[in-house]
GROMACS .gro file of C-alpha atoms in nm:
model
  388
    1MET     CA    1   3.305   3.430   3.989
    2ASN     CA    2   3.274   3.810   3.953
    3GLU     CA    3   3.501   4.041   3.757
    4SER     CA    4   3.680   4.191   4.066
    5SER     CA    5   3.841   3.864   4.143
    6TRP     CA    6   4.056   3.886   3.834
    7GLY     CA    7   4.194   4.231   3.924
    8ALA     CA    8   4.258   4.526   3.682
    9SER     CA    9   4.455   4.498   3.372
   10PRO     CA   10   4.756   4.713   3.314
   11GLY     CA   11   4.602   4.863   2.997
   12ALA     CA   12   4.301   5.086   2.998
   13GLY     CA   13   3.980   4.922   2.906
   14GLN     CA   14   4.131   4.574   2.875
   15TRP     CA   15   4.152   4.269   3.092
   16GLY     CA   16   4.479   4.103   3.173
   17PRO     CA   17   4.606   3.789   3.342
   18PRO     CA   18   4.529   3.731   3.714
   19ASP     CA   19   4.716   3.917   3.990
   20HIS     CA   20   5.057   3.808   4.106
   21GLY     CA   21   4.934   3.641   4.420
   22LEU     CA   22   4.673   3.429   4.264
   23ALA     CA   23   4.891   3.351   3.969
   24SER     CA   24   5.180   3.243   4.199
   25SER     CA   25   4.955   3.011   4.393
   26LEU     CA   26   4.812   2.865   4.079
   27ARG     CA   27   5.157   2.808   3.940
   28GLY     CA   28   5.263   2.632   4.252
   29ALA     CA   29   4.961   2.408   4.295
   30ALA     CA   30   4.795   2.342   3.961
   31PRO     CA   31   4.926   2.079   3.720
   32PRO     CA   32   5.053   2.181   3.378
   33ALA     CA   33   4.768   2.293   3.147
   34PRO     CA   34   4.669   2.055   2.871
   35ALA     CA   35   4.799   2.116   2.529
   36GLY     CA   36   4.574   2.347   2.341
   37PRO     CA   37   4.560   2.675   2.148
   38VAL     CA   38   4.714   2.977   2.308
   39HIS     CA   39   4.479   3.276   2.316
   40ASP     CA   40   4.534   3.650   2.317
   41TRP     CA   41   4.370   3.752   2.645
   42GLY     CA   42   4.328   4.107   2.530
   43ALA     CA   43   4.146   4.017   2.206
   44ALA     CA   44   3.950   3.704   2.289
   45ALA     CA   45   3.815   3.724   2.641
   46GLN     CA   46   3.608   4.038   2.570
   47THR     CA   47   3.431   3.906   2.264
   48ARG     CA   48   3.356   3.530   2.318
   49PRO     CA   49   3.393   3.249   2.566
   50MET     CA   50   3.647   2.973   2.515
   51PRO     CA   51   3.535   2.675   2.301
   52ILE     CA   52   3.378   2.391   2.491
   53VAL     CA   53   3.587   2.120   2.333
   54PRO     CA   54   3.905   2.268   2.204
   55GLU     CA   55   4.107   2.077   1.949
   56PRO     CA   56   4.476   2.138   1.875
   57GLY     CA   57   4.533   2.341   1.570
   58GLY     CA   58   4.583   2.705   1.663
   59HIS     CA   59   4.359   3.016   1.653
   60GLN     CA   60   4.204   2.945   1.321
   61ASP     CA   61   4.090   2.597   1.411
   62ASP     CA   62   3.946   2.723   1.735
   63ASP     CA   63   3.766   3.004   1.561
   64ARG     CA   64   3.618   2.771   1.303
   65GLU     CA   65   3.496   2.528   1.568
   66TYR     CA   66   3.322   2.799   1.763
   67ARG     CA   67   3.149   2.936   1.455
   68ASP     CA   68   3.033   2.591   1.370
   69ILE     CA   69   2.874   2.553   1.715
   70ARG     CA   70   2.714   2.888   1.697
   71ASP     CA   71   2.592   2.848   1.338
   72ASP     CA   72   2.456   2.500   1.413
   73ARG     CA   73   2.261   2.640   1.709
   74ASP     CA   74   2.118   2.944   1.523
   75HIS     CA   75   2.076   2.786   1.182
   76PRO     CA   76   2.048   2.407   1.217
   77ASP     CA   77   1.993   2.353   0.846
   78ASP     CA   78   2.278   2.572   0.730
   79ARG     CA   79   2.584   2.387   0.849
   80GLY     CA   80   2.942   2.462   0.764
   81ALA     CA   81   3.199   2.227   0.630
   82ALA     CA   82   3.401   2.186   0.950
   83ARG     CA   83   3.268   2.009   1.256
   84LEU     CA   84   3.390   1.925   1.606
   85SER     CA   85   3.595   1.614   1.608
   86GLY     CA   86   3.520   1.304   1.811
   87PRO     CA   87   3.244   1.037   1.788
   88LEU     CA   88   2.967   1.263   1.931
   89PHE     CA   89   3.019   1.551   1.691
   90ARG     CA   90   3.165   1.415   1.368
   91GLU     CA   91   2.925   1.405   1.079
   92GLU     CA   92   3.049   1.156   0.813
   93GLU     CA   93   3.026   1.257   0.452
   94PRO     CA   94   2.858   0.995   0.231
   95GLN     CA   95   3.112   0.775   0.063
   96GLU     CA   96   3.093   0.706  -0.312
   97PRO     CA   97   3.078   0.325  -0.373
   98MET     CA   98   3.383   0.178  -0.527
   99PRO     CA   99   3.332   0.102  -0.897
  100THR     CA  100   3.312  -0.256  -0.988
  101SER     CA  101   3.435  -0.176  -1.346
  102PHE     CA  102   3.623   0.110  -1.502
  103PRO     CA  103   3.532   0.315  -1.808
  104GLY     CA  104   3.643   0.148  -2.119
  105SER     CA  105   3.618  -0.211  -1.987
  106ASP     CA  106   3.378  -0.460  -2.144
  107ARG     CA  107   3.178  -0.501  -1.823
  108SER     CA  108   3.113  -0.123  -1.794
  109ALA     CA  109   2.998  -0.107  -2.156
  110ASP     CA  110   2.767  -0.401  -2.116
  111SER     CA  111   2.614  -0.269  -1.798
  112ALA     CA  112   2.540   0.069  -1.963
  113LYS     CA  113   2.343  -0.097  -2.244
  114PRO     CA  114   1.965  -0.128  -2.187
  115GLN     CA  115   1.866  -0.483  -2.116
  116LYS     CA  116   1.615  -0.646  -2.349
  117LYS     CA  117   1.291  -0.784  -2.210
  118SER     CA  118   1.306  -1.156  -2.160
  119ALA     CA  119   1.007  -1.372  -2.248
  120GLY     CA  120   1.079  -1.602  -1.951
  121ARG     CA  121   1.082  -1.941  -2.136
  122ASN     CA  122   1.226  -2.121  -2.434
  123LEU     CA  123   0.998  -2.002  -2.706
  124ARG     CA  124   1.148  -2.218  -2.979
  125ALA     CA  125   1.093  -2.538  -2.774
  126ALA     CA  126   0.748  -2.417  -2.658
  127ILE     CA  127   0.634  -2.354  -3.016
  128GLY     CA  128   0.768  -2.677  -3.144
  129VAL     CA  129   0.600  -2.882  -2.874
  130GLY     CA  130   0.277  -2.692  -2.921
  131VAL     CA  131   0.276  -2.754  -3.300
  132GLY     CA  132   0.345  -3.125  -3.247
  133LEU     CA  133   0.062  -3.162  -2.991
  134GLY     CA  134  -0.175  -2.974  -3.221
  135ALA     CA  135  -0.092  -3.200  -3.512
  136VAL     CA  136  -0.162  -3.515  -3.300
  137ILE     CA  137  -0.489  -3.369  -3.169
  138LEU     CA  138  -0.619  -3.266  -3.511
  139ALA     CA  139  -0.525  -3.593  -3.672
  140SER     CA  140  -0.696  -3.801  -3.402
  141LEU     CA  141  -1.006  -3.575  -3.408
  142PHE     CA  142  -1.079  -3.588  -3.780
  143VAL     CA  143  -0.955  -3.938  -3.867
  144TYR     CA  144  -1.116  -4.149  -3.591
  145LYS     CA  145  -1.292  -4.012  -3.285
  146PRO     CA  146  -1.205  -4.298  -3.040
  147VAL     CA  147  -0.840  -4.224  -3.100
  148PHE     CA  148  -0.887  -3.878  -2.952
  149ILE     CA  149  -1.062  -4.034  -2.655
  150GLY     CA  150  -0.740  -4.233  -2.608
  151VAL     CA  151  -0.537  -3.912  -2.625
  152ILE     CA  152  -0.758  -3.755  -2.355
  153ALA     CA  153  -0.716  -4.067  -2.134
  154ILE     CA  154  -0.338  -4.065  -2.169
  155ALA     CA  155  -0.324  -3.699  -2.083
  156VAL     CA  156  -0.544  -3.761  -1.776
  157VAL     CA  157  -0.321  -4.048  -1.652
  158VAL     CA  158  -0.001  -3.850  -1.694
  159GLY     CA  159  -0.159  -3.549  -1.527
  160LEU     CA  160  -0.270  -3.759  -1.230
  161TRP     CA  161   0.081  -3.908  -1.207
  162GLU     CA  162   0.241  -3.556  -1.200
  163LEU     CA  163  -0.010  -3.427  -0.942
  164THR     CA  164   0.018  -3.720  -0.705
  165SER     CA  165   0.396  -3.734  -0.732
  166ARG     CA  166   0.431  -3.368  -0.637
  167LEU     CA  167   0.190  -3.410  -0.350
  168ALA     CA  168   0.399  -3.700  -0.217
  169GLU     CA  169   0.728  -3.517  -0.261
  170ARG     CA  170   0.635  -3.179  -0.122
  171LYS     CA  171   0.359  -3.250   0.130
  172ASP     CA  172   0.401  -3.622   0.207
  173ILE     CA  173   0.038  -3.681   0.092
  174ARG     CA  174   0.002  -4.045  -0.024
  175VAL     CA  175  -0.274  -4.053  -0.288
  176PRO     CA  176  -0.342  -4.394  -0.442
  177LEU     CA  177  -0.265  -4.354  -0.811
  178VAL     CA  178  -0.398  -4.690  -0.941
  179PRO     CA  179  -0.770  -4.632  -0.860
  180LEU     CA  180  -0.738  -4.281  -0.986
  181ALA     CA  181  -0.587  -4.383  -1.314
  182VAL     CA  182  -0.843  -4.660  -1.377
  183GLY     CA  183  -1.137  -4.448  -1.260
  184GLY     CA  184  -1.016  -4.147  -1.459
  185THR     CA  185  -1.000  -4.343  -1.782
  186ALA     CA  186  -1.344  -4.487  -1.701
  187MET     CA  187  -1.482  -4.137  -1.657
  188VAL     CA  188  -1.361  -4.018  -1.996
  189VAL     CA  189  -1.497  -4.326  -2.176
  190ALA     CA  190  -1.826  -4.317  -1.993
  191GLY     CA  191  -1.870  -3.953  -2.075
  192TYR     CA  192  -1.820  -4.018  -2.446
  193VAL     CA  193  -2.046  -4.325  -2.456
  194ARG     CA  194  -2.312  -4.249  -2.194
  195GLY     CA  195  -2.301  -3.873  -2.163
  196ALA     CA  196  -2.297  -3.661  -1.849
  197GLU     CA  197  -2.488  -3.928  -1.653
  198GLY     CA  198  -2.223  -4.189  -1.713
  199ALA     CA  199  -1.947  -3.944  -1.620
  200TRP     CA  200  -2.110  -3.877  -1.281
  201VAL     CA  201  -2.150  -4.249  -1.203
  202ALA     CA  202  -1.783  -4.309  -1.295
  203MET     CA  203  -1.680  -4.020  -1.072
  204ALA     CA  204  -1.867  -4.158  -0.773
  205LEU     CA  205  -1.722  -4.507  -0.823
  206THR     CA  206  -1.369  -4.354  -0.845
  207ALA     CA  207  -1.409  -4.167  -0.522
  208LEU     CA  208  -1.532  -4.496  -0.354
  209ALA     CA  209  -1.235  -4.687  -0.497
  210VAL     CA  210  -0.998  -4.425  -0.350
  211LEU     CA  211  -1.147  -4.468  -0.006
  212VAL     CA  212  -1.128  -4.845  -0.017
  213TRP     CA  213  -0.775  -4.860  -0.159
  214ARG     CA  214  -0.634  -4.631   0.108
  215MET     CA  215  -0.775  -4.865   0.378
  216THR     CA  216  -0.503  -5.124   0.300
  217GLU     CA  217  -0.239  -4.888   0.460
  218ALA     CA  218  -0.190  -4.751   0.807
  219PRO     CA  219  -0.475  -4.529   0.940
  220GLU     CA  220  -0.250  -4.225   1.005
  221ASN     CA  221  -0.339  -3.937   0.773
  222TYR     CA  222  -0.615  -4.139   0.618
  223LEU     CA  223  -0.856  -3.845   0.593
  224ARG     CA  224  -0.599  -3.624   0.446
  225ASP     CA  225  -0.492  -3.867   0.174
  226VAL     CA  226  -0.845  -3.965   0.066
  227THR     CA  227  -0.949  -3.598   0.060
  228ALA     CA  228  -0.657  -3.524  -0.176
  229GLY     CA  229  -0.750  -3.830  -0.385
  230VAL     CA  230  -1.110  -3.717  -0.432
  231PHE     CA  231  -0.991  -3.368  -0.522
  232ALA     CA  232  -0.744  -3.515  -0.778
  233ALA     CA  233  -1.030  -3.726  -0.929
  234PHE     CA  234  -1.252  -3.425  -0.973
  235TYR     CA  235  -0.981  -3.185  -1.080
  236VAL     CA  236  -0.824  -3.387  -1.360
  237PRO     CA  237  -1.037  -3.670  -1.513
  238PHE     CA  238  -1.380  -3.540  -1.428
  239LEU     CA  239  -1.324  -3.195  -1.581
  240ALA     CA  240  -1.155  -3.358  -1.882
  241THR     CA  241  -1.469  -3.563  -1.940
  242PHE     CA  242  -1.648  -3.255  -2.067
  243VAL     CA  243  -1.413  -3.258  -2.371
  244ALA     CA  244  -1.546  -3.605  -2.449
  245LEU     CA  245  -1.899  -3.477  -2.405
  246MET     CA  246  -1.826  -3.208  -2.669
  247LEU     CA  247  -1.679  -3.470  -2.907
  248ALA     CA  248  -1.993  -3.684  -2.873
  249ALA     CA  249  -2.206  -3.429  -3.068
  250GLU     CA  250  -2.306  -3.596  -3.392
  251ALA     CA  251  -2.326  -3.289  -3.612
  252ASP     CA  252  -2.010  -3.104  -3.527
  253GLY     CA  253  -1.829  -3.278  -3.235
  254PRO     CA  254  -1.474  -3.233  -3.371
  255GLN     CA  255  -1.543  -2.868  -3.451
  256ARG     CA  256  -1.665  -2.804  -3.097
  257VAL     CA  257  -1.345  -2.950  -2.957
  258VAL     CA  258  -1.138  -2.751  -3.201
  259THR     CA  259  -1.325  -2.430  -3.098
  260PHE     CA  260  -1.268  -2.510  -2.733
  261LEU     CA  261  -0.897  -2.574  -2.777
  262LEU     CA  262  -0.840  -2.281  -3.003
  263LEU     CA  263  -1.014  -2.029  -2.784
  264THR     CA  264  -0.817  -2.148  -2.482
  265VAL     CA  265  -0.492  -2.128  -2.667
  266VAL     CA  266  -0.573  -1.790  -2.819
  267SER     CA  267  -0.669  -1.654  -2.479
  268ASP     CA  268  -0.347  -1.781  -2.323
  269THR     CA  269  -0.142  -1.646  -2.614
  270GLY     CA  270  -0.311  -1.306  -2.609
  271ALA     CA  271  -0.256  -1.268  -2.238
  272TYR     CA  272   0.110  -1.370  -2.274
  273ALA     CA  273   0.187  -1.144  -2.571
  274VAL     CA  274   0.005  -0.831  -2.445
  275GLY     CA  275   0.120  -0.874  -2.090
  276TRP     CA  276   0.476  -0.924  -2.193
  277ARG     CA  277   0.476  -0.619  -2.415
  278PHE     CA  278   0.259  -0.373  -2.229
  279GLY     CA  279   0.194  -0.524  -1.888
  280LYS     CA  280   0.262  -0.289  -1.590
  281HIS     CA  281  -0.023  -0.347  -1.342
  282LYS     CA  282  -0.017  -0.679  -1.159
  283LEU     CA  283  -0.334  -0.886  -1.171
  284ALA     CA  284  -0.269  -1.115  -0.876
  285PRO     CA  285   0.086  -1.055  -0.748
  286ARG     CA  286   0.057  -1.289  -0.451
  287ILE     CA  287  -0.052  -1.577  -0.667
  288SER     CA  288   0.109  -1.526  -1.007
  289PRO     CA  289   0.342  -1.222  -1.033
  290GLY     CA  290   0.379  -1.255  -1.406
  291LYS     CA  291   0.017  -1.193  -1.490
  292THR     CA  292  -0.102  -0.834  -1.551
  293ARG     CA  293  -0.428  -0.664  -1.601
  294GLU     CA  294  -0.318  -0.558  -1.952
  295GLY     CA  295  -0.259  -0.929  -2.026
  296LEU     CA  296  -0.616  -1.006  -1.912
  297VAL     CA  297  -0.745  -0.741  -2.148
  298GLY     CA  298  -0.543  -0.903  -2.427
  299ALA     CA  299  -0.684  -1.243  -2.345
  300VAL     CA  300  -1.041  -1.113  -2.359
  301LEU     CA  301  -1.000  -0.924  -2.688
  302PHE     CA  302  -0.813  -1.213  -2.862
  303ALA     CA  303  -1.061  -1.481  -2.735
  304MET     CA  304  -1.366  -1.280  -2.826
  305ALA     CA  305  -1.243  -1.219  -3.177
  306ALA     CA  306  -1.153  -1.591  -3.222
  307GLY     CA  307  -1.490  -1.691  -3.068
  308ALA     CA  308  -1.690  -1.480  -3.314
  309LEU     CA  309  -1.507  -1.644  -3.610
  310CYS     CA  310  -1.536  -1.996  -3.475
  311MET     CA  311  -1.908  -1.979  -3.386
  312GLU     CA  312  -1.984  -1.823  -3.723
  313PHE     CA  313  -1.791  -2.063  -3.949
  314LEU     CA  314  -1.735  -2.385  -3.750
  315ILE     CA  315  -2.035  -2.448  -3.529
  316VAL     CA  316  -2.361  -2.555  -3.685
  317GLY     CA  317  -2.627  -2.304  -3.604
  318GLY     CA  318  -2.385  -2.071  -3.433
  319SER     CA  319  -2.376  -1.693  -3.456
  320TRP     CA  320  -2.093  -1.436  -3.418
  321TRP     CA  321  -2.244  -1.262  -3.118
  322GLN     CA  322  -2.262  -1.604  -2.940
  323GLY     CA  323  -1.892  -1.631  -3.017
  324LEU     CA  324  -1.824  -1.296  -2.848
  325LEU     CA  325  -1.982  -1.422  -2.525
  326LEU     CA  326  -1.810  -1.756  -2.558
  327GLY     CA  327  -1.474  -1.584  -2.596
  328LEU     CA  328  -1.537  -1.364  -2.295
  329ALA     CA  329  -1.626  -1.672  -2.079
  330VAL     CA  330  -1.325  -1.867  -2.202
  331ALA     CA  331  -1.087  -1.578  -2.118
  332ALA     CA  332  -1.229  -1.561  -1.763
  333SER     CA  333  -1.230  -1.937  -1.696
  334ALA     CA  334  -0.885  -1.990  -1.849
  335THR     CA  335  -0.740  -1.712  -1.635
  336LEU     CA  336  -0.902  -1.849  -1.319
  337GLY     CA  337  -0.780  -2.197  -1.403
  338ASP     CA  338  -0.425  -2.072  -1.449
  339LEU     CA  339  -0.445  -1.890  -1.119
  340GLY     CA  340  -0.587  -2.193  -0.953
  341GLU     CA  341  -0.293  -2.413  -1.049
  342SER     CA  342  -0.056  -2.137  -0.958
  343MET     CA  343  -0.200  -2.149  -0.611
  344ILE     CA  344  -0.140  -2.526  -0.596
  345LYS     CA  345   0.213  -2.485  -0.716
  346ARG     CA  346   0.292  -2.206  -0.468
  347ASP     CA  347   0.153  -2.418  -0.189
  348LEU     CA  348   0.376  -2.699  -0.300
  349GLY     CA  349   0.677  -2.472  -0.349
  350ILE     CA  350   0.740  -2.566  -0.709
  351LYS     CA  351   0.759  -2.383  -1.044
  352ASP     CA  352   0.626  -2.657  -1.277
  353MET     CA  353   0.431  -2.976  -1.225
  354GLY     CA  354   0.673  -3.176  -1.443
  355THR     CA  355   0.936  -3.156  -1.716
  356LEU     CA  356   0.780  -3.382  -1.981
  357LEU     CA  357   0.716  -3.101  -2.235
  358PRO     CA  358   1.018  -2.882  -2.307
  359GLY     CA  359   0.926  -2.510  -2.292
  360HIS     CA  360   0.596  -2.587  -2.118
  361GLY     CA  361   0.678  -2.789  -1.808
  362GLY     CA  362   0.450  -3.086  -1.750
  363ILE     CA  363   0.120  -3.207  -1.886
  364MET     CA  364  -0.057  -3.038  -1.586
  365ASP     CA  365   0.105  -2.711  -1.678
  366ARG     CA  366  -0.078  -2.726  -2.012
  367LEU     CA  367  -0.405  -2.851  -1.869
  368ASP     CA  368  -0.433  -2.585  -1.608
  369SER     CA  369  -0.638  -2.348  -1.841
  370LEU     CA  370  -0.810  -2.626  -2.042
  371LEU     CA  371  -0.961  -2.821  -1.751
  372PRO     CA  372  -1.184  -2.555  -1.592
  373THR     CA  373  -1.272  -2.415  -1.934
  374ALA     CA  374  -1.410  -2.745  -2.062
  375PRO     CA  375  -1.732  -2.746  -1.861
  376VAL     CA  376  -1.791  -2.378  -1.932
  377VAL     CA  377  -1.760  -2.426  -2.310
  378TRP     CA  378  -1.970  -2.741  -2.310
  379LEU     CA  379  -2.251  -2.563  -2.116
  380LEU     CA  380  -2.254  -2.264  -2.345
  381PHE     CA  381  -2.262  -2.492  -2.653
  382VAL     CA  382  -2.568  -2.664  -2.503
  383VAL     CA  383  -2.736  -2.329  -2.435
  384PHE     CA  384  -2.654  -2.177  -2.773
  385VAL     CA  385  -2.694  -2.458  -3.019
  386GLY     CA  386  -2.796  -2.763  -2.818
  387SER     CA  387  -2.616  -3.084  -2.730
  388GLY     CA  388  -2.583  -3.190  -3.097
   0.00000   0.00000   0.00000
């Protein structure tokens, strides 16, 4: 529509309303105009167009809306406070969350205080159980060696019971416990009496007994069950047999066992203490989120120091530098053993293998680092000072 269609305004240099003919026809045919702001034709039409989406509120609201549209177009990052109303244009301001407590209340004061770092277990119970187990082990070691063999056999049987029970509960894997318990005890005794050769023979016979025992049940899942049974026989009693092999040394058998136990405990304690205090970088977050690289460094340092002292003062013919290597190997094997059982527990969906030992979990939760460390320590003793 061109300018001539609107006609001339009465005032010079200004535009006015439409001519009388057009206005009369519009007044007769058009419906009433929607409610909206009334504009001064002489001041507004010459400077700017009408707002696209007017909102009731008078000249000031209309001016502010138009400026917002223009400013948003020219300076998209410099937006004013006002915006067009409606679901397409409204820009909600972020709302402050409602406080769950008010200043001066006990809950607000408690939440403001820094939380102390938790150790994650009952330390008093854990220390008490550890001291009690240590006393039993030392008494059986230095009073009468066969008593300690009985302690190993009991730990093996209980560990097998915990492992097979969890496999049945969580995975419906039916591992025959009777041949495992009998064969596991035989492995430990054969290792002490006949050495490594006797331990291997007992292991083979135990695996055969598991295969035969499982034949008395339905054939479904036979391969799965016997595979788990052979794994359990190797993982618990066979690895524990190397402790009996250490004890069999005539010159310093009990001292070798004490060194093995002490280095493993010191490694575990060093990793726990240093990791709890300084740990920031996860060692294996998908397997064991609580373990850190700083904790591993603590395990290595503590175990190497303890190994140097033990080899120098407890082991016949040992030297401090051999103890450093022994401590390093113990820290590595104990950490891998702990991670290995963590993998088993994660696969089973459990936190602990049992609840027999307060503050520790089950027997298997204490044997996780000891079992894979036993053959490593036995082998290094043989290399450094002989079989004894």
